[in-house]
mmCIF file of C-alpha atoms in Angstrom:
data_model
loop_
_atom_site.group_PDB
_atom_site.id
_atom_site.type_symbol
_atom_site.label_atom_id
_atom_site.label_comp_id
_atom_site.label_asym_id
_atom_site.label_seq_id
_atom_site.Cartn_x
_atom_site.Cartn_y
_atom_site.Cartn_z
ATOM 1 C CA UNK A 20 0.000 0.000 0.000
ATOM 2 C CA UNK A 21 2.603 2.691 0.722
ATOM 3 C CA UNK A 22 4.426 1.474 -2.187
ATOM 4 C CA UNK A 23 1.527 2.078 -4.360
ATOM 5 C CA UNK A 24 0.977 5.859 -2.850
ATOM 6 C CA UNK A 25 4.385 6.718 -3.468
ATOM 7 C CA UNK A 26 4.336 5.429 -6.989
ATOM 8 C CA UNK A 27 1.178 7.911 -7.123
ATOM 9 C CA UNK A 28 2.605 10.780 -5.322
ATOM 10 C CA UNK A 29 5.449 10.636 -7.611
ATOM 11 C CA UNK A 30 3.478 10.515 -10.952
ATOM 12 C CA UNK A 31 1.590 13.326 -10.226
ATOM 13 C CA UNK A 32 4.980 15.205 -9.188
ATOM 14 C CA UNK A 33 6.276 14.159 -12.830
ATOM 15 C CA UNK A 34 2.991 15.286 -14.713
ATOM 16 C CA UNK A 35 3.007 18.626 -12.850
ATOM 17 C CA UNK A 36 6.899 19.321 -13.298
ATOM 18 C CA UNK A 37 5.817 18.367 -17.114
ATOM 19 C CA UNK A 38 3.091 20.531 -17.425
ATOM 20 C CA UNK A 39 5.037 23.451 -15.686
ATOM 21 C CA UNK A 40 7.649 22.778 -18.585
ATOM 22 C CA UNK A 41 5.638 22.817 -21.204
ATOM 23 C CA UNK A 42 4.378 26.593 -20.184
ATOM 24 C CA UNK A 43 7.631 27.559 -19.862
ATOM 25 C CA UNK A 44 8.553 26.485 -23.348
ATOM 26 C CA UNK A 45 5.736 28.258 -25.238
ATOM 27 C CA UNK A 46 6.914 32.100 -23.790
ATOM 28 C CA UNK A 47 10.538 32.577 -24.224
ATOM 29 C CA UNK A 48 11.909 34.274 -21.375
ATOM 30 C CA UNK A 49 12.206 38.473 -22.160
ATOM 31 C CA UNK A 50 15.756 39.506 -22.853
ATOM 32 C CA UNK A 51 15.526 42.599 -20.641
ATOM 33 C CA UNK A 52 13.594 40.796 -17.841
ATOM 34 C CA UNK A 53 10.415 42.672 -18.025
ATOM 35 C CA UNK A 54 7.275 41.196 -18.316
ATOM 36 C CA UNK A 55 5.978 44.075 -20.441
ATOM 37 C CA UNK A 56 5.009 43.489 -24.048
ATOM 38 C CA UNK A 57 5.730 46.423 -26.469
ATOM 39 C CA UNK A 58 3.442 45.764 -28.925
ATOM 40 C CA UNK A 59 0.387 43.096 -27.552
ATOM 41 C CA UNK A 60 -1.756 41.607 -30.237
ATOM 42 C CA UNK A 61 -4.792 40.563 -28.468
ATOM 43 C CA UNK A 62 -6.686 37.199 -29.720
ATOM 44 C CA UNK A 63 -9.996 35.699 -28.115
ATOM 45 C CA UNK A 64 -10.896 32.294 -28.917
ATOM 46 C CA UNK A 65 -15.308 31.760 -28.114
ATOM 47 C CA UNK A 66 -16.292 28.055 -27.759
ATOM 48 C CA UNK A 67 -19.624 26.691 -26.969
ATOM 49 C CA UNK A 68 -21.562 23.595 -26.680
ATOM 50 C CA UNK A 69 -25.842 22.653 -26.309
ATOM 51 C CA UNK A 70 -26.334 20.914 -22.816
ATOM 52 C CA UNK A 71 -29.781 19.048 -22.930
ATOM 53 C CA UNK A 72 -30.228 20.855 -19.234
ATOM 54 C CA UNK A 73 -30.934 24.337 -17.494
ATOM 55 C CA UNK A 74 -28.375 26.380 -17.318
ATOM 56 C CA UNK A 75 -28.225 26.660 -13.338
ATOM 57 C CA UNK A 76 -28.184 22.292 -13.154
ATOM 58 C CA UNK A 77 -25.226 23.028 -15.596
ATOM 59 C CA UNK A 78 -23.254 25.169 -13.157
ATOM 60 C CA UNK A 79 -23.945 23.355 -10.187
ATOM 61 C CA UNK A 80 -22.375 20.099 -11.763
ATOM 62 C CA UNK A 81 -19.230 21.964 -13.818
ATOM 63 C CA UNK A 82 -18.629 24.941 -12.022
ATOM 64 C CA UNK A 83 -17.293 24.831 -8.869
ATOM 65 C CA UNK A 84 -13.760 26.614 -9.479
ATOM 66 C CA UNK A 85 -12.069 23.552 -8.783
ATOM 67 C CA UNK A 86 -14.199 21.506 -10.863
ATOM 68 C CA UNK A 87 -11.579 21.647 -13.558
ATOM 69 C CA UNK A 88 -9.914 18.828 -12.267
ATOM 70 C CA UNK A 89 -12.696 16.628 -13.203
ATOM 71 C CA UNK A 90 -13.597 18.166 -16.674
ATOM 72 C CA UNK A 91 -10.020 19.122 -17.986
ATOM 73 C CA UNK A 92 -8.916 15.161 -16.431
ATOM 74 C CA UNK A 93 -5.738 16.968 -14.217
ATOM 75 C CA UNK A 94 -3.719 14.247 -12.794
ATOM 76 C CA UNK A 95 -2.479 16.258 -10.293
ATOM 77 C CA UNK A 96 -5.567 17.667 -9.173
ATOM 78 C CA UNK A 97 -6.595 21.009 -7.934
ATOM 79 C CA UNK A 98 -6.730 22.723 -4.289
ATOM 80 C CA UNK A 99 -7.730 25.971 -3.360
ATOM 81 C CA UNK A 100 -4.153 27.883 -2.030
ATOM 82 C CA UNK A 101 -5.718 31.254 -1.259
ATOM 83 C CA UNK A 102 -8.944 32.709 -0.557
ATOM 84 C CA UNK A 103 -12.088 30.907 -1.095
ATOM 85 C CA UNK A 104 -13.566 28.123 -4.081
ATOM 86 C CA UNK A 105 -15.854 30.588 -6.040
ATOM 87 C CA UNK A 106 -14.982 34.171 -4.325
ATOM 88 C CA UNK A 107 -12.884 36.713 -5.969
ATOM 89 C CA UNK A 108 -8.881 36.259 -5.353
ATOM 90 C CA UNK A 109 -9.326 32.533 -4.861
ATOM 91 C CA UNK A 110 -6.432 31.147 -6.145
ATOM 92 C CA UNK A 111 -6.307 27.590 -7.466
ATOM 93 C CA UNK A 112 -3.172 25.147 -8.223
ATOM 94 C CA UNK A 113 -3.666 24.936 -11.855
ATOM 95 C CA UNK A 114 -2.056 27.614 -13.633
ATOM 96 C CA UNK A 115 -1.817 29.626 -10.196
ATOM 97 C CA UNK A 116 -5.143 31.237 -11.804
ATOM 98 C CA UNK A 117 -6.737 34.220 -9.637
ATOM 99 C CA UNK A 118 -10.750 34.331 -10.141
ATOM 100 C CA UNK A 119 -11.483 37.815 -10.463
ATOM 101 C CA UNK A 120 -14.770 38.070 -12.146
ATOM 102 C CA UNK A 121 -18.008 36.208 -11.407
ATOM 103 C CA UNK A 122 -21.841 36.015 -11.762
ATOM 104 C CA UNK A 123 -24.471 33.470 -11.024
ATOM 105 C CA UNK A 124 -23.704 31.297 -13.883
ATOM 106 C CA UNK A 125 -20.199 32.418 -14.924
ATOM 107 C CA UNK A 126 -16.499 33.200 -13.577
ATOM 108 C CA UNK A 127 -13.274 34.384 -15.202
ATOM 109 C CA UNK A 128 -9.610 33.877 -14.232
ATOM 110 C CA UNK A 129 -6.770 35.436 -15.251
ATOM 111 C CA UNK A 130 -2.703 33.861 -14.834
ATOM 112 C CA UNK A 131 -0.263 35.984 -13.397
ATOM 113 C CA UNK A 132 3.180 37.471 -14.707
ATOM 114 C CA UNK A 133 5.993 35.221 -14.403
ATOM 115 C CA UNK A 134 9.340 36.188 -13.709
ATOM 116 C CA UNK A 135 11.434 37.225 -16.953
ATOM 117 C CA UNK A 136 8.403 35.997 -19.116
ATOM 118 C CA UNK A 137 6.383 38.806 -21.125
ATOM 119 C CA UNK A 138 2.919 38.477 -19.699
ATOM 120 C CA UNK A 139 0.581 37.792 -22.125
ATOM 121 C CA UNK A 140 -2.490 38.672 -19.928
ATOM 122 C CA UNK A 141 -4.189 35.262 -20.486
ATOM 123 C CA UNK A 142 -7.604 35.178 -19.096
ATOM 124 C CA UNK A 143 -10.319 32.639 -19.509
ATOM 125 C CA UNK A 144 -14.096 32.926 -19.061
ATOM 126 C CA UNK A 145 -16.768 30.186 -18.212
ATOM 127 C CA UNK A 146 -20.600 30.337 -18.360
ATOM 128 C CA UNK A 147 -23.236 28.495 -18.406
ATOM 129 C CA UNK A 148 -26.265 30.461 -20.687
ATOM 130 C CA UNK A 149 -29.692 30.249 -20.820
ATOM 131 C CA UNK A 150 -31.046 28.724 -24.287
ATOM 132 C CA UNK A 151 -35.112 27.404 -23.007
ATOM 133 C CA UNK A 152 -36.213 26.468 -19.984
ATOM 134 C CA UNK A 153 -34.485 22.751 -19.999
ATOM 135 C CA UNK A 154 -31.363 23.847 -22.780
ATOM 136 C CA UNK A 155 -28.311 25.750 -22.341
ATOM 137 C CA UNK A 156 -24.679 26.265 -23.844
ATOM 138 C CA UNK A 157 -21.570 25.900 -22.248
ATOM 139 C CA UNK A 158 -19.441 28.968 -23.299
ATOM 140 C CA UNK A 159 -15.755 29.198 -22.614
ATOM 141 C CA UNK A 160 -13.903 32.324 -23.789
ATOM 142 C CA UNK A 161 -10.053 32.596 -23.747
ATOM 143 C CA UNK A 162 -8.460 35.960 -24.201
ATOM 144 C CA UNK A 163 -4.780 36.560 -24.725
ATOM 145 C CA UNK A 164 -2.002 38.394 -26.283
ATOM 146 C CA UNK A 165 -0.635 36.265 -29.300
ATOM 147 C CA UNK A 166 2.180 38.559 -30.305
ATOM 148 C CA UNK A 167 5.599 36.514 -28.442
ATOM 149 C CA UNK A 168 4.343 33.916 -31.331
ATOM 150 C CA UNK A 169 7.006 34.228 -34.245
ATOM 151 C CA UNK A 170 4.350 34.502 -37.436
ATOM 152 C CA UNK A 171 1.000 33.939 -38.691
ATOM 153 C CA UNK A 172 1.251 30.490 -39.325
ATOM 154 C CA UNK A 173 2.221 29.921 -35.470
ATOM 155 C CA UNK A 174 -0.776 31.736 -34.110
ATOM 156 C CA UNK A 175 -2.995 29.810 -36.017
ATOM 157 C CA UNK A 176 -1.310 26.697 -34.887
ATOM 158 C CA UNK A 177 -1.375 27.994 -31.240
ATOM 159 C CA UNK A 178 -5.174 28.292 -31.879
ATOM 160 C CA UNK A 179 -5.916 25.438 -33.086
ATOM 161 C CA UNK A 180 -4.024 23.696 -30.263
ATOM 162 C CA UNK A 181 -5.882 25.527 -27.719
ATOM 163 C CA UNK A 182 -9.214 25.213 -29.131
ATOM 164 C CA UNK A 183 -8.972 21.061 -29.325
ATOM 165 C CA UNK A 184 -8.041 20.929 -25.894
ATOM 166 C CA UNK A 185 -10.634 23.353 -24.499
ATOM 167 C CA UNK A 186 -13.369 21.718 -27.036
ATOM 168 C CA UNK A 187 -12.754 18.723 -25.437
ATOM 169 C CA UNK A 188 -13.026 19.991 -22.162
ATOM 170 C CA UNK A 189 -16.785 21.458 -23.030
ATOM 171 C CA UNK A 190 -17.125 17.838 -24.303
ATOM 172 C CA UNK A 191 -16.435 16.567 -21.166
ATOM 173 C CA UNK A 192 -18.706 19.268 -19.436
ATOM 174 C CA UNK A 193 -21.544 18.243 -21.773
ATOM 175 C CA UNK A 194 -21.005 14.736 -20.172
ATOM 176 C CA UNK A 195 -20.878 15.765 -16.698
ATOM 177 C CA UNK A 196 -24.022 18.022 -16.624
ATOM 178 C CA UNK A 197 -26.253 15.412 -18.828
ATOM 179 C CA UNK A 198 -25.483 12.836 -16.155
ATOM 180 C CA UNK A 199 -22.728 10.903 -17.697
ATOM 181 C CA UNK A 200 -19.514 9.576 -16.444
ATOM 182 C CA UNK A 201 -16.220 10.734 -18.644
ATOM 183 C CA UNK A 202 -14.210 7.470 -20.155
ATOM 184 C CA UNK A 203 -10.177 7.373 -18.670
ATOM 185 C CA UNK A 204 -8.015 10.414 -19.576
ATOM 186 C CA UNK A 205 -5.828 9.938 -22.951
ATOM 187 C CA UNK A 206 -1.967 10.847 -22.094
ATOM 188 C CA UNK A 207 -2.062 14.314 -23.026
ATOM 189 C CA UNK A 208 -5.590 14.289 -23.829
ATOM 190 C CA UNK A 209 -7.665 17.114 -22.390
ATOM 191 C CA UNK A 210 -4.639 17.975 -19.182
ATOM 192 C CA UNK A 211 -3.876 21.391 -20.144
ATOM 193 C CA UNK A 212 -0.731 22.217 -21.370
ATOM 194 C CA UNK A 213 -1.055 25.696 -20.974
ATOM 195 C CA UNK A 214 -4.170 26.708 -18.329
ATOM 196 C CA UNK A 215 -1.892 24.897 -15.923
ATOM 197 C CA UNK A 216 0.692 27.498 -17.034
ATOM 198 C CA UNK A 217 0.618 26.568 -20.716
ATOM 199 C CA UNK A 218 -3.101 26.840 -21.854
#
């Protein structure tokens, strides 16, 4: 038994030291040190998905703001290191994201500067919305500046990337809120490579 716990401790260890990496690897670090960027080109990325239930069942199954660890399948899991689950400041493990907007059916999150990293002001929105009286959607809303990305060709990329993993997470909400149970996570599946730090 503690053999098997240690075995566990230490692959969750190696998946967050991973994930940490990967951030680290998509923002080279800022030759002067600052986090500043000069000259930000800011991108949003809207997703959405139909849940076959109201909008408030929705958010009382997905959105807890520690309920990513369920829907985005984070080894590693997520805790609550400062303030609150659901008030403004709370402060969760994954991507050290700060909650600092909310409504009834909704919250946003932003990630803060790194050390000799240009901040790219990466903020993410979740809400459930209203469609009838027994529909809703599932929108998730990323907003970020794209411009440390060498060309075109690698922001679309980057989009792409981030919109397969977060579509899969609304797929995995969808499953959630209709009552479902989600199959076993696929190595580097829907874990965030990025929202832990990478997203």
């Amino acid at each position: 038994m503690r053999i098997h716990c240690l075995r566990t401790a230490a692959s969750c260890a190696l998946a967050v030291a991973c994930l940490a990496r990967a951030a680290n690897a998509q923002t080279p670090p800022s030759p002067t040190g600052s986090v500043v960027v000069a000259k930000p080109t800011y991108t949003s990325i809207p997703m959405e998905i139909t849940v076959n239930r109201p909008a408030a069942e929705v958010w009382k199954r997905i959105g807890k703001y520690c309920a990513i660890e369920e829907w985005f399948q984070i080894p590693a899991g997520c805790t609550i290191t400062s303030g609150k689950d659901g008030e403004f400041g709370a402060v969760r493990t994954v991507g050290a994201e700060v909650l600092v907007g909310k409504t009834e059916l909704s919250y946003t999150y932003t990630q803060t500067p790194k050390e000799g990293q240009p901040y790219n002001l990466y903020h993410g929105t979740l809400e459930a919305r209203p469609v009838t009286s027994t529909t809703s959607k599932i929108v998730y809303t990323l907003f970020f500046d794209n411009s440390m990305l060498p060309d075109d060709a690698a922001r679309a990329a980057d989009t792409a990337r981030r919109t397969a993993r977060f579509m899969q997470a609304l797929q995995n909400m969808k499953i959630l809120a209709e009552g479902g149970k989600l199959p076993p996570a696929v190595a580097g599946g829907a874990t965030p490579a990025g929202g832990t730090p990478a997203r």
